[in-house]
Amino acid sequence: MPFFADFLVNLTLQFFNGKIMQLFKTIIPAFLFISVSIFAQTKQITLEEIWGNEFRTNSLERLHSMKNGTQYTVLNYDRSRRASTVDVYDYNTSEKVATLINSADLPEIDQIVSYSFSKDENKLLIATSLKSIYRRSTLGKYFVFDLESKKLTLVSENEIQEPLFSPDGTKIAYGFENNIYIKYLENGETSQITFDGKKNHIINGISDWVYEEEFYIVRAFDWNATGDKLAFIRFDETDVPEFSMDVYGTGLYPTQEVFKYPKAGETNAEVSLHLYNLNTKSISNIDLSAFNSYYIPRLQWTNEADVLSFQLMGRRQNELNLVFYNAATNTSTLILKETDDAYVDVTFDLTFLKDNSFIWTSEKSGWNHIYHYDKNGKLLNQITNGNWEVTRYYGFDEKTNRVFYQSSENGSINRGVYSIRVNGRDKIQLAVTPGRNEAAFSADFSLFILTYSSTTTPPIFTLRNSKDGKLVRVIRDNNELQKKMEDYVMSPKEFSTIKLNGYDLNMYTIKPKDFDPNKKYPLFMFQYSGPGSQTVLNTWHNNNDYWHQMLVQQGYIVVSVDGRGTGMKGRDFKKLTQKELGKYETIDQIDAAKELGKLPYIDENRIGIWGWSYGGFMSANALFQAADVFKMAIAVAPVTSWRFYDTIYTERYMLTPQENPGGYDNNSPITHVDKLEGSFLLVHGSADDNVHVQNTTRLVEELVQANKDFDWLIYPDKNHGIFGGNTRLHLFNKMTKFVKDNL
């Protein structure tokens, strides 16, 4: 190393000149600093470390703010004792002041997976032994723990779904085998309230597959304020086409998983809305005939015990109606209507205030913002405004008349936390350091726990004052992980924009640590590209990021570009891909590759691209449609034709195949297989209930008939995430080898 040889020669000469003492005071500290900085970052990231959770971050699991406003609870796990605890901490000191429940003291409970409080916080609902059904749904054993008597009560001997306390904490409603039950905690009795539930036919109170996946709901029932009424949605799946998946397992014969899955243009479940009255033990139907009620994506009781709110949409999803039903008068009233030429997004941001006025978020201004309406649907005020997006609504403090929210106003790749008066004035920046700022507020909104991270800072949890955002104390950090990462050859994400097709698209670039602008590097592009998505974010690393760092350590440059149709750039930017999913997104990835290929340090003949799910759809399209640009691509669990995907997601952006056949077929990778020239790796899980392996098998058949060479890999009995045991390690070993061999 010439640098150190020259340094030692100078040191020797100055020693003989009698200056050694001065050198020890001035040069040696500098020498040590340089030595540390050069030698410290020497470790290479390995796949075994990534998928062995070597880079796991500390977190605050199941954080809950107590009603008293001075304490919060967290779910902890003691690995040495193999015990779960729900612990209480003091906001002001961050010290643990109590343990509410310890699984080590309760032989009935092996582990606490999650917990929730009754409204009065005198009882805990404990989830144990949860089994996944689909992405968000689970079956599990649940217990109620009385914090005063220390009595533990099993909710049901069966594995149940979505148990929910009544407001007074005396009852729990839950789903079991497509019916709804109520457990009365005071006498231990259980009452079944629906009886027509049947697998693949009728579901009461629990959503069907497509609602769970695309409207993000599993629980489709809700208690009213006094706990004497339970509203629920009934799904009649009888006429929905069935999809079947072989489950190979370890036995001599495979079994089959059969479930209702409505593909684009096919029949959806018929939904209806019902009300169970606990006093009369009767169920009534809520008449929706005056409205377009093809979908019921949300139901929620207002603060008035007789007034139920629900949201309705037609199949086109370009109109959303908020309706109030008065159970006392048996009348329904249209309160609010949202329309859009493309589609209206459904959110969870409906919040009722004490006077039953409500907070609502909408992008009707062109950007997602917060609005305040009275209980009759009259607009009182648009609370936030600007060319940026509200990304989360935290709540409203009636004492200070302030709304708390998260937004992208500190930069589209960042997230900041703010408060503002309900009249839209006196905005306060509570946490806006570039990066990702997320808040969990105390019940009285006097304090909040800030979770902050960036590409250079792993998550750090601090207590802040809600009045001005000032730091109170650090609660938990990831300093050990950050110190560990100092030993690795890590390259920064360089954020920038790239001007393409009239837009400044967000981009990040990761270059080798020893980057030499006079060398030529292969370029590997990563993207997702789906509507409203974002991969270019200033936040701490996920496992894909670590893999990208590993490739960069081995001499690749990694780039991600969020093209047209992605999020945080306003309504028009997001929705311009309407009816043409894959068209403009593919153009942008191809054009980005062409522009980057012009850089003197990029080898334009060695450009690859990869993605998962929608990103796999995109990487296949990019390779097939730009043989002169991309040398290779990896598509994991890709959609290959939107004809194979579900109704709610696909038709939101594409209409039905009957209405828009060209939009479906012109932008499908299947249509472009004859153009494949580069190296292509296609991966799927055989038990993917979301993006069915049918997508891959159909693409494989078309590639075979076009006599195209490619590689493909099927993971038996693995779902859309393709994980379990060593599966992810095996997959990324395969992907790494494919990159090295072909790029």
XYZ file of C-alpha atoms in Angstrom:
743
model
C 0.000 0.000 0.000
C 2.010 3.043 -1.260
C 0.138 5.479 0.993
C 1.454 3.821 4.147
C 4.982 3.336 2.721
C 5.324 7.090 2.055
C 3.902 7.873 5.472
C 6.451 5.654 7.282
C 9.372 7.106 5.297
C 8.391 10.618 6.380
C 7.986 9.445 9.940
C 11.524 7.966 9.953
C 13.097 11.128 8.529
C 11.405 13.342 11.082
C 12.482 10.998 13.867
C 16.129 11.563 12.979
C 15.511 15.280 12.921
C 14.547 15.124 16.582
C 10.839 15.764 16.026
C 9.431 12.480 17.229
C 7.668 13.972 20.280
C 5.850 16.485 18.152
C 4.864 13.701 15.782
C 3.359 11.645 18.580
C 1.281 14.645 19.566
C 0.073 15.544 16.094
C 0.584 12.896 13.421
C 0.037 9.668 15.347
C -3.586 10.506 16.315
C -4.238 11.308 12.666
C -2.524 8.064 11.642
C -4.705 6.087 14.010
C -7.858 7.789 12.709
C -6.912 7.057 9.100
C -6.023 3.473 9.965
C -9.340 2.884 11.685
C -11.344 4.452 8.868
C -9.514 2.399 6.242
C -9.435 -0.932 8.028
C -12.789 -0.757 9.854
C -15.030 -1.337 6.862
C -13.681 -4.646 5.628
C -16.475 -7.192 6.174
C -18.607 -8.363 3.284
C -22.314 -8.962 3.787
C -23.367 -12.581 3.314
C -26.746 -14.060 2.484
C -26.497 -16.223 5.587
C -26.297 -13.060 7.687
C -29.198 -11.385 5.886
C -31.588 -14.320 6.219
C -30.245 -15.336 9.611
C -31.548 -11.997 10.979
C -28.052 -10.828 11.808
C -29.150 -7.266 11.059
C -32.380 -7.355 13.081
C -33.403 -4.017 14.633
C -34.743 -3.397 18.134
C -38.315 -2.160 18.266
C -41.194 -1.389 20.599
C -43.599 -4.273 20.000
C -47.345 -3.632 20.246
C -46.963 -0.154 21.695
C -50.143 1.072 23.404
C -50.754 4.405 25.120
C -52.649 4.070 28.407
C -55.742 6.183 29.044
C -54.041 8.017 31.920
C -51.739 9.705 29.402
C -48.667 9.101 31.574
C -47.903 5.468 30.749
C -47.597 3.117 27.811
C -47.383 -0.645 27.386
C -45.127 -2.811 25.245
C -45.031 -6.537 24.474
C -41.651 -7.968 25.446
C -40.133 -11.414 25.058
C -37.468 -12.825 27.386
C -35.506 -15.305 25.257
C -33.655 -16.777 28.219
C -36.890 -17.615 30.061
C -38.939 -18.048 26.878
C -41.585 -15.843 28.447
C -43.771 -13.054 27.058
C -44.741 -10.038 29.146
C -46.938 -6.992 28.705
C -45.045 -4.290 30.576
C -46.034 -0.784 31.645
C -43.586 2.101 31.247
C -43.676 5.653 32.512
C -43.557 8.280 29.765
C -41.581 10.727 31.866
C -38.873 8.329 33.003
C -39.088 5.517 30.413
C -38.731 3.163 33.383
C -40.770 -0.021 33.636
C -43.248 0.412 36.470
C -45.292 -2.791 36.238
C -45.792 -6.088 34.454
C -49.443 -6.649 33.647
C -49.102 -10.258 32.550
C -46.271 -12.781 32.343
C -46.748 -15.980 30.344
C -44.286 -17.725 32.684
C -46.885 -17.423 35.450
C -49.687 -18.856 33.322
C -49.251 -22.479 32.186
C -52.159 -22.079 29.755
C -50.173 -19.555 27.691
C -47.001 -20.529 25.846
C -46.438 -17.150 24.231
C -48.287 -13.864 23.865
C -48.430 -12.964 20.185
C -50.508 -9.812 20.582
C -52.801 -8.099 23.063
C -55.521 -5.479 23.248
C -57.252 -3.682 26.116
C -60.890 -3.329 26.964
C -62.006 0.289 26.757
C -61.684 0.758 30.547
C -58.274 -0.998 30.457
C -59.322 -3.445 33.179
C -58.993 -6.465 30.908
C -56.512 -7.752 28.358
C -57.384 -9.853 25.335
C -54.396 -12.120 24.730
C -53.701 -13.859 21.411
C -51.684 -17.080 21.433
C -50.833 -19.803 18.916
C -51.896 -17.828 15.857
C -52.003 -19.557 12.469
C -51.982 -17.563 9.257
C -54.823 -18.087 6.828
C -54.012 -15.475 4.188
C -51.976 -12.274 4.299
C -53.844 -10.609 7.186
C -56.203 -13.259 8.547
C -55.383 -15.676 11.342
C -56.919 -18.375 13.501
C -55.923 -18.559 17.126
C -56.552 -19.249 20.762
C -57.511 -16.203 22.808
C -57.722 -15.551 26.540
C -59.143 -12.683 28.581
C -57.002 -11.676 31.544
C -58.753 -9.640 34.252
C -56.144 -7.231 35.603
C -57.916 -6.832 38.942
C -58.878 -10.417 39.777
C -55.966 -11.956 37.791
C -58.489 -14.415 36.392
C -57.685 -15.956 33.014
C -60.636 -16.925 30.802
C -60.447 -18.889 27.568
C -62.653 -17.191 24.992
C -63.332 -20.405 23.075
C -62.025 -23.953 22.890
C -61.948 -23.422 19.131
C -59.470 -21.472 17.065
C -61.334 -18.253 16.367
C -61.016 -15.056 14.336
C -60.978 -11.352 15.128
C -62.304 -11.242 18.724
C -63.383 -7.745 19.817
C -64.366 -6.383 23.239
C -67.707 -4.629 23.574
C -67.292 -1.011 24.761
C -68.129 -1.942 28.370
C -65.721 -4.894 28.313
C -68.344 -7.452 29.353
C -68.621 -9.248 26.017
C -66.472 -10.400 23.122
C -67.718 -10.914 19.583
C -65.729 -13.203 17.284
C -65.899 -15.288 14.134
C -65.791 -19.073 13.934
C -66.439 -21.225 10.870
C -68.038 -18.300 9.000
C -70.487 -17.433 11.788
C -70.487 -14.801 14.540
C -70.503 -15.634 18.242
C -70.682 -13.537 21.412
C -68.946 -14.571 24.635
C -70.524 -13.125 27.799
C -67.651 -12.751 30.235
C -69.754 -12.253 33.355
C -71.450 -15.661 33.196
C -69.192 -17.485 30.725
C -72.006 -18.207 28.275
C -71.532 -18.116 24.513
C -74.273 -17.192 22.052
C -74.190 -18.003 18.347
C -75.906 -15.193 16.439
C -75.651 -16.360 12.803
C -76.210 -19.900 11.577
C -75.908 -19.913 7.793
C -72.124 -19.689 7.570
C -70.605 -22.273 5.268
C -67.133 -22.552 3.743
C -67.005 -21.209 0.179
C -70.643 -20.135 0.406
C -71.599 -17.743 3.223
C -69.332 -15.702 5.533
C -70.714 -13.596 8.382
C -68.632 -10.823 9.917
C -65.285 -11.890 8.441
C -64.197 -10.646 5.017
C -63.706 -12.823 1.973
C -60.310 -13.237 0.326
C -60.516 -10.252 -1.983
C -61.773 -7.789 0.654
C -58.966 -8.876 2.969
C -56.316 -8.416 0.309
C -57.528 -5.241 -1.378
C -59.642 -3.372 1.181
C -57.303 -4.387 4.045
C -60.063 -5.645 6.332
C -60.570 -8.985 8.026
C -63.029 -8.046 10.776
C -66.293 -7.062 9.123
C -68.319 -6.355 12.276
C -68.406 -3.556 14.842
C -70.002 -2.796 18.238
C -72.057 0.338 18.787
C -71.182 2.771 21.593
C -73.449 1.127 24.196
C -72.645 -2.458 23.251
C -76.251 -3.485 22.591
C -75.947 -3.668 18.797
C -73.509 -5.405 16.479
C -73.351 -4.447 12.804
C -71.834 -6.897 10.341
C -71.322 -7.568 6.654
C -72.504 -10.852 5.159
C -70.651 -12.248 2.137
C -72.494 -14.621 -0.173
C -69.715 -16.298 -2.171
C -71.889 -19.009 -3.692
C -71.500 -17.824 -7.286
C -67.868 -16.692 -7.026
C -65.579 -18.938 -9.118
C -63.309 -21.237 -7.138
C -59.538 -21.435 -7.370
C -57.678 -24.556 -6.324
C -54.055 -25.103 -5.327
C -52.346 -28.450 -4.850
C -50.610 -28.726 -1.492
C -47.890 -31.350 -1.876
C -46.812 -31.685 1.760
C -44.886 -34.789 2.789
C -47.549 -37.442 2.354
C -48.039 -39.942 -0.434
C -50.852 -37.940 -2.010
C -51.169 -34.166 -2.242
C -54.203 -32.363 -0.875
C -55.998 -29.430 -2.424
C -56.796 -25.962 -1.121
C -59.996 -24.652 -2.716
C -61.185 -21.110 -2.098
C -63.267 -18.400 -3.727
C -61.194 -16.005 -5.799
C -62.927 -13.556 -8.166
C -60.634 -12.776 -11.093
C -60.978 -9.625 -13.156
C -64.348 -9.496 -14.851
C -65.755 -12.422 -12.867
C -68.489 -12.575 -10.211
C -67.835 -11.078 -6.768
C -69.478 -12.050 -3.505
C -72.863 -10.449 -2.938
C -72.549 -8.312 0.178
C -75.291 -7.189 2.529
C -75.358 -5.243 5.785
C -77.058 -6.480 8.953
C -77.716 -5.452 12.538
C -77.919 -7.766 15.538
C -79.844 -6.399 18.522
C -78.655 -7.998 21.770
C -81.776 -6.930 23.654
C -84.215 -8.564 21.263
C -81.742 -11.214 20.027
C -82.836 -10.495 16.472
C -81.102 -9.675 13.191
C -82.404 -7.000 10.844
C -81.296 -6.152 7.326
C -80.175 -2.642 6.436
C -81.738 -1.630 3.147
C -79.089 -0.438 0.671
C -81.276 -0.435 -2.432
C -81.128 3.359 -2.730
C -77.359 3.250 -3.177
C -74.792 1.619 -5.424
C -73.640 -0.923 -2.860
C -71.667 -3.393 -4.957
C -68.831 -3.058 -2.414
C -69.054 -2.240 1.311
C -65.375 -1.569 2.097
C -65.908 -0.021 5.566
C -68.399 0.008 8.432
C -67.960 1.947 11.671
C -70.309 3.146 14.388
C -70.350 6.855 15.115
C -70.326 8.217 18.667
C -74.120 8.131 18.634
C -75.268 4.665 19.710
C -77.974 4.442 17.049
C -75.995 5.860 14.110
C -73.880 3.520 11.993
C -71.607 4.784 9.224
C -70.625 2.715 6.226
C -68.920 3.338 2.921
C -70.276 2.072 -0.396
C -68.731 1.776 -3.838
C -69.824 0.623 -7.259
C -67.822 -1.911 -9.207
C -65.981 0.857 -11.108
C -64.723 2.243 -7.756
C -64.844 5.801 -9.108
C -67.498 6.898 -6.605
C -67.431 6.474 -2.832
C -70.506 7.187 -0.698
C -70.425 7.713 3.054
C -73.842 6.789 4.444
C -75.265 7.089 7.968
C -77.921 4.621 9.101
C -80.124 5.521 12.066
C -81.214 2.317 13.794
C -83.906 4.127 15.801
C -85.708 5.394 12.691
C -84.524 2.715 10.242
C -83.395 5.376 7.757
C -80.218 5.822 5.726
C -78.805 9.187 4.657
C -76.098 9.961 2.128
C -73.628 12.158 4.016
C -70.724 12.514 1.616
C -69.935 11.580 -1.973
C -66.414 11.374 -3.447
C -65.943 10.944 -7.205
C -62.924 10.656 -9.483
C -62.507 10.072 -13.210
C -60.177 7.168 -12.386
C -60.874 5.720 -8.917
C -61.366 6.771 -5.303
C -59.016 5.366 -2.684
C -60.555 3.884 0.461
C -58.788 4.797 3.712
C -59.138 4.182 7.441
C -58.967 7.891 8.260
C -62.636 8.443 9.144
C -62.648 9.712 12.756
C -65.686 10.932 14.659
C -65.368 13.778 17.157
C -67.550 14.249 20.248
C -70.190 16.229 18.359
C -70.226 13.525 15.651
C -68.555 15.829 13.178
C -65.814 13.897 11.465
C -62.309 14.017 10.062
C -61.871 12.634 6.557
C -58.957 12.382 4.137
C -59.321 12.858 0.391
C -57.198 13.617 -2.655
C -59.941 15.640 -4.334
C -57.623 18.676 -4.371
C -55.072 16.661 -6.341
C -53.138 15.693 -3.210
C -54.212 13.674 -0.169
C -55.331 16.061 2.578
C -57.386 16.279 5.767
C -60.926 17.681 5.844
C -63.390 18.444 8.641
C -67.139 17.906 8.073
C -70.108 18.377 10.372
C -72.298 15.368 11.172
C -74.571 16.179 8.225
C -71.714 16.156 5.716
C -71.259 19.912 5.388
C -67.622 20.866 4.819
C -66.352 22.942 7.731
C -62.751 23.263 6.616
C -59.931 21.803 4.571
C -57.388 21.451 7.345
C -54.226 20.776 5.320
C -53.314 21.979 1.859
C -50.321 21.987 -0.467
C -48.502 20.029 -3.165
C -47.643 17.169 -0.826
C -49.424 14.160 0.650
C -50.816 13.481 4.101
C -49.551 9.945 4.674
C -51.078 9.285 8.082
C -53.703 10.891 10.293
C -52.853 10.427 13.995
C -55.781 12.073 15.742
C -57.437 15.184 17.106
C -56.868 16.725 20.533
C -60.056 18.487 21.606
C -58.290 20.324 24.444
C -55.891 22.137 22.127
C -58.080 21.914 19.018
C -55.160 20.459 17.095
C -54.884 17.740 14.458
C -51.763 15.553 14.381
C -50.575 13.975 11.157
C -47.659 12.665 9.098
C -46.911 13.928 5.605
C -44.380 14.189 2.792
C -44.127 17.959 2.929
C -40.484 17.680 4.035
C -39.695 15.936 0.738
C -41.411 13.134 -1.142
C -38.818 10.556 -0.039
C -39.152 11.667 3.611
C -41.895 11.653 6.228
C -42.445 14.349 8.838
C -44.772 14.737 11.825
C -46.850 17.898 12.252
C -49.709 19.412 14.189
C -52.140 22.054 12.994
C -55.272 23.693 14.333
C -58.517 22.294 13.024
C -59.065 25.638 11.250
C -55.931 24.990 9.181
C -53.731 27.553 10.934
C -50.696 27.585 13.213
C -48.883 24.549 11.830
C -46.048 23.181 13.999
C -43.212 20.990 12.757
C -42.861 18.310 15.420
C -40.325 16.045 13.713
C -38.999 16.850 10.247
C -35.389 15.636 10.192
C -34.829 14.171 6.698
C -35.718 10.495 6.890
C -38.752 8.641 8.181
C -40.480 10.136 11.233
C -43.388 8.168 12.733
C -45.296 9.058 15.897
C -47.260 7.224 18.561
C -49.115 9.765 20.711
C -50.087 9.468 24.350
C -53.822 9.239 24.983
C -53.985 12.899 26.012
C -51.753 14.025 23.114
C -49.276 15.672 25.479
C -46.372 13.424 24.465
C -45.416 11.155 21.598
C -42.891 8.430 20.959
C -41.021 9.219 17.769
C -39.586 6.419 15.676
C -36.941 7.907 13.415
C -34.738 6.248 10.822
C -32.940 7.100 7.628
C -30.638 5.283 5.239
C -27.780 6.056 7.625
C -29.573 5.753 10.984
C -31.313 2.586 12.189
C -34.557 3.151 14.129
C -34.230 5.237 17.266
C -37.148 5.701 19.670
C -37.379 8.991 21.524
C -39.953 10.663 23.751
C -41.029 14.088 22.490
C -43.226 16.908 23.696
C -46.319 17.245 21.497
C -46.395 21.002 21.983
C -43.182 21.665 20.085
C -41.565 18.303 19.323
C -38.660 18.873 21.689
C -36.726 15.855 22.879
C -37.529 14.587 26.365
C -35.339 11.471 26.336
C -34.112 8.550 24.286
C -36.155 5.412 24.971
C -34.442 2.818 22.802
C -31.935 2.852 19.994
C -30.055 0.559 17.665
C -26.552 1.768 18.453
C -25.229 -1.786 18.634
C -26.447 -2.480 15.115
C -25.056 0.816 13.867
C -21.696 0.002 15.458
C -21.787 -3.474 13.921
C -22.452 -1.983 10.479
C -19.297 0.105 10.779
C -17.344 -3.113 10.233
C -19.006 -3.718 6.862
C -18.240 -2.243 3.459
C -21.418 -0.180 3.176
C -22.136 2.348 0.449
C -24.550 5.257 0.837
C -27.786 5.561 -1.072
C -27.394 8.630 -3.234
C -30.805 10.237 -3.751
C -31.512 12.259 -6.872
C -34.081 12.726 -9.625
C -33.919 11.771 -13.272
C -35.793 13.771 -15.904
C -37.791 11.419 -18.111
C -40.889 11.869 -20.254
C -41.604 15.296 -18.788
C -41.290 14.292 -15.122
C -38.608 14.419 -12.446
C -38.603 10.839 -11.183
C -37.185 9.964 -7.779
C -34.096 7.760 -7.912
C -31.436 6.329 -5.673
C -28.029 5.005 -6.673
C -25.677 2.745 -4.711
C -22.076 2.624 -5.943
C -19.169 0.457 -4.784
C -17.243 1.930 -1.879
C -14.101 2.098 -4.022
C -16.027 3.578 -6.949
C -13.757 4.694 -9.803
C -15.437 7.015 -12.341
C -12.949 5.836 -14.937
C -14.131 2.219 -14.725
C -17.182 0.592 -16.295
C -19.711 -1.035 -13.936
C -22.673 -3.325 -14.589
C -26.003 -1.757 -13.600
C -28.692 -3.682 -11.708
C -32.077 -1.965 -11.397
C -34.700 -2.674 -8.739
C -38.315 -1.473 -8.798
C -41.872 -2.270 -7.769
C -43.709 0.379 -9.818
C -47.293 -0.393 -8.699
C -49.929 2.358 -8.313
C -49.144 4.613 -5.358
C -46.060 2.611 -4.348
C -42.620 3.926 -3.454
C -39.215 2.217 -3.381
C -37.119 5.393 -3.259
C -37.411 6.201 0.437
C -35.079 7.696 2.999
C -35.470 4.970 5.611
C -33.401 2.216 7.212
C -32.470 -0.914 5.276
C -34.719 -3.874 4.640
C -33.425 -7.280 3.560
C -33.510 -6.341 -0.134
C -31.302 -3.368 0.684
C -28.747 -5.613 2.353
C -28.733 -7.864 -0.706
C -28.206 -4.847 -2.919
C -25.320 -3.776 -0.697
C -23.828 -7.257 -1.069
C -24.001 -6.968 -4.858
C -22.499 -3.483 -4.729
C -19.636 -4.874 -2.646
C -19.040 -7.288 -5.514
C -18.769 -4.563 -8.132
C -22.306 -3.765 -9.274
C -24.097 -0.426 -9.239
C -27.691 -0.677 -7.999
C -30.344 1.875 -8.958
C -34.053 2.243 -8.245
C -36.366 4.635 -10.099
C -39.978 5.348 -9.111
C -41.673 5.904 -12.447
C -45.049 7.254 -13.409
C -47.929 5.764 -11.444
C -46.032 5.558 -8.147
C -46.858 7.610 -5.070
C -46.113 10.910 -3.340
C -46.285 12.973 -6.527
C -49.966 13.811 -6.485
C -53.183 12.418 -7.892
C -52.463 13.101 -11.569
C -49.023 11.475 -11.511
C -50.361 8.392 -9.715
C -53.438 7.902 -11.859
C -52.048 8.538 -15.340
C -51.459 4.776 -15.718
C -55.227 4.218 -15.552
C -56.453 1.530 -17.987
C -52.848 0.875 -19.066
C -51.068 -0.855 -16.178
C -47.540 -1.650 -17.289
C -47.356 0.687 -20.272
C -45.903 3.916 -18.921
C -44.136 2.189 -16.047
C -42.237 -0.027 -18.523
C -41.381 2.930 -20.733
C -39.943 4.765 -17.732
C -37.760 1.831 -16.636
C -36.478 1.346 -20.184
C -35.789 5.052 -20.644
C -34.100 5.261 -17.249
C -31.815 2.372 -18.236
C -30.985 4.101 -21.520
C -30.141 7.380 -19.787
C -28.062 5.695 -17.107
C -26.301 3.655 -19.787
C -24.963 6.917 -21.241
C -23.004 7.618 -18.056
C -19.266 7.065 -18.600
C -19.002 4.632 -15.686
C -21.980 2.419 -16.661
C -21.461 -0.504 -19.028
C -24.492 -0.100 -21.281
C -24.155 -3.710 -22.404
C -24.535 -5.023 -18.848
C -27.840 -3.694 -17.513
C -30.240 -5.929 -15.567
C -33.522 -5.451 -13.711
C -35.479 -7.333 -11.056
C -38.675 -7.133 -9.038
C -41.227 -9.073 -7.009
C -44.989 -9.312 -7.659
C -45.878 -6.125 -9.566
C -42.130 -5.593 -9.809
C -41.798 -9.048 -11.400
C -44.486 -8.129 -13.924
C -42.440 -5.037 -14.698
C -39.010 -6.699 -14.943
C -40.392 -9.287 -17.380
C -41.977 -6.526 -19.476
C -38.760 -4.485 -19.487
C -36.601 -7.407 -20.646
C -39.067 -8.602 -23.267
C -39.754 -5.151 -24.700
C -36.206 -3.793 -24.647
C -33.849 -6.518 -25.829
C -31.402 -3.818 -26.900
C -31.280 -2.340 -23.374
C -31.503 -5.130 -20.781
C -29.144 -8.098 -20.669
C -31.038 -9.982 -17.943
C -34.033 -9.860 -15.626
C -35.390 -11.673 -12.577
C -39.149 -11.877 -12.018
C -40.306 -13.256 -8.658
C -43.996 -14.159 -8.184
C -45.031 -11.942 -11.110
C -48.428 -11.134 -12.488
C -48.090 -12.060 -16.162
C -51.591 -11.058 -17.216
C -54.012 -8.918 -15.244
C -56.723 -11.287 -16.472
C -55.436 -13.690 -13.793
C -55.620 -11.221 -10.896
C -58.465 -10.296 -8.565
C -61.425 -8.035 -9.280
C -61.025 -5.243 -6.742
C -57.376 -4.400 -7.404
C -57.343 -4.989 -11.138
C -60.638 -3.355 -12.066
C -59.812 -0.314 -9.920
C -57.064 0.514 -12.417
C -58.041 -1.399 -15.565
C -61.848 -1.704 -15.616
C -62.945 -5.229 -16.586
C -61.309 -7.266 -19.380
C -64.618 -7.059 -21.204
C -64.449 -3.240 -21.154
C -60.709 -2.869 -21.743
C -59.259 -5.958 -23.493
C -56.434 -4.017 -25.126
C -55.242 -2.585 -21.833
C -54.983 -6.105 -20.438
C -53.300 -7.775 -23.395
C -51.062 -5.095 -24.903
C -49.127 -4.671 -21.666
C -48.877 -8.335 -20.667
C -45.437 -10.004 -20.753
C -47.165 -12.976 -22.392
C -47.841 -10.791 -25.447
C -44.135 -9.994 -25.857
C -42.407 -13.371 -25.332
C -41.213 -13.504 -28.948
C -38.907 -10.536 -28.264
C -36.944 -12.187 -25.438
C -33.201 -12.259 -26.129
C -31.506 -11.803 -22.764
C -31.259 -14.070 -19.723
C -34.472 -14.522 -17.758
C -35.088 -16.105 -14.338
C -38.702 -16.768 -13.382
C -39.575 -17.762 -9.781
C -42.871 -18.610 -8.068
C -44.316 -20.395 -5.044
C -46.756 -23.165 -5.902
C -49.117 -22.210 -3.045
C -49.295 -18.489 -3.822
C -52.922 -17.621 -2.985
C -52.405 -14.026 -4.112
C -50.576 -14.053 -7.453
C -51.323 -17.611 -8.532
C -48.599 -19.820 -9.976
C -50.908 -19.954 -12.991
C -49.301 -16.638 -13.972
C -45.925 -18.322 -14.253
C -47.097 -21.548 -15.869
C -48.927 -19.625 -18.583
C -45.856 -17.507 -19.265
C -43.674 -20.624 -19.304
C -45.907 -22.255 -21.900
C -45.757 -19.184 -24.141
C -41.965 -18.993 -23.806
C -41.655 -22.675 -24.650
C -43.850 -22.325 -27.709
C -41.771 -19.318 -28.792
C -38.693 -21.561 -28.349
C -37.081 -19.138 -25.907
C -34.403 -20.200 -23.459
C -34.943 -19.180 -19.809
C -34.542 -20.409 -16.246
C -37.391 -21.016 -13.847
C -37.869 -22.273 -10.330
C -40.981 -23.329 -8.417
C -40.951 -23.491 -4.607
C -43.389 -26.196 -3.462
C -46.131 -25.126 -1.046
C -44.725 -21.602 -0.667
C -46.981 -18.556 -0.777
C -46.459 -15.102 -2.245
C -43.700 -14.325 0.255
C -41.719 -17.497 -0.629
C -40.322 -17.992 2.862
C -40.019 -20.633 5.557
C -36.904 -22.405 6.833
C -34.047 -21.922 4.360
C -36.322 -20.951 1.467
C -35.365 -17.268 1.257
C -31.674 -18.132 1.624
C -31.968 -20.636 -1.212
C -33.868 -18.166 -3.387
C -31.358 -15.365 -2.936
C -28.446 -17.750 -3.494
C -30.079 -18.642 -6.792
C -30.697 -15.005 -7.668
C -27.150 -13.993 -6.740
C -25.650 -16.718 -8.916
C -27.937 -15.709 -11.774
C -26.811 -12.086 -11.520
C -23.142 -13.074 -11.446
C -23.481 -15.480 -14.359
C -25.502 -13.181 -16.579
C -24.604 -9.585 -15.785
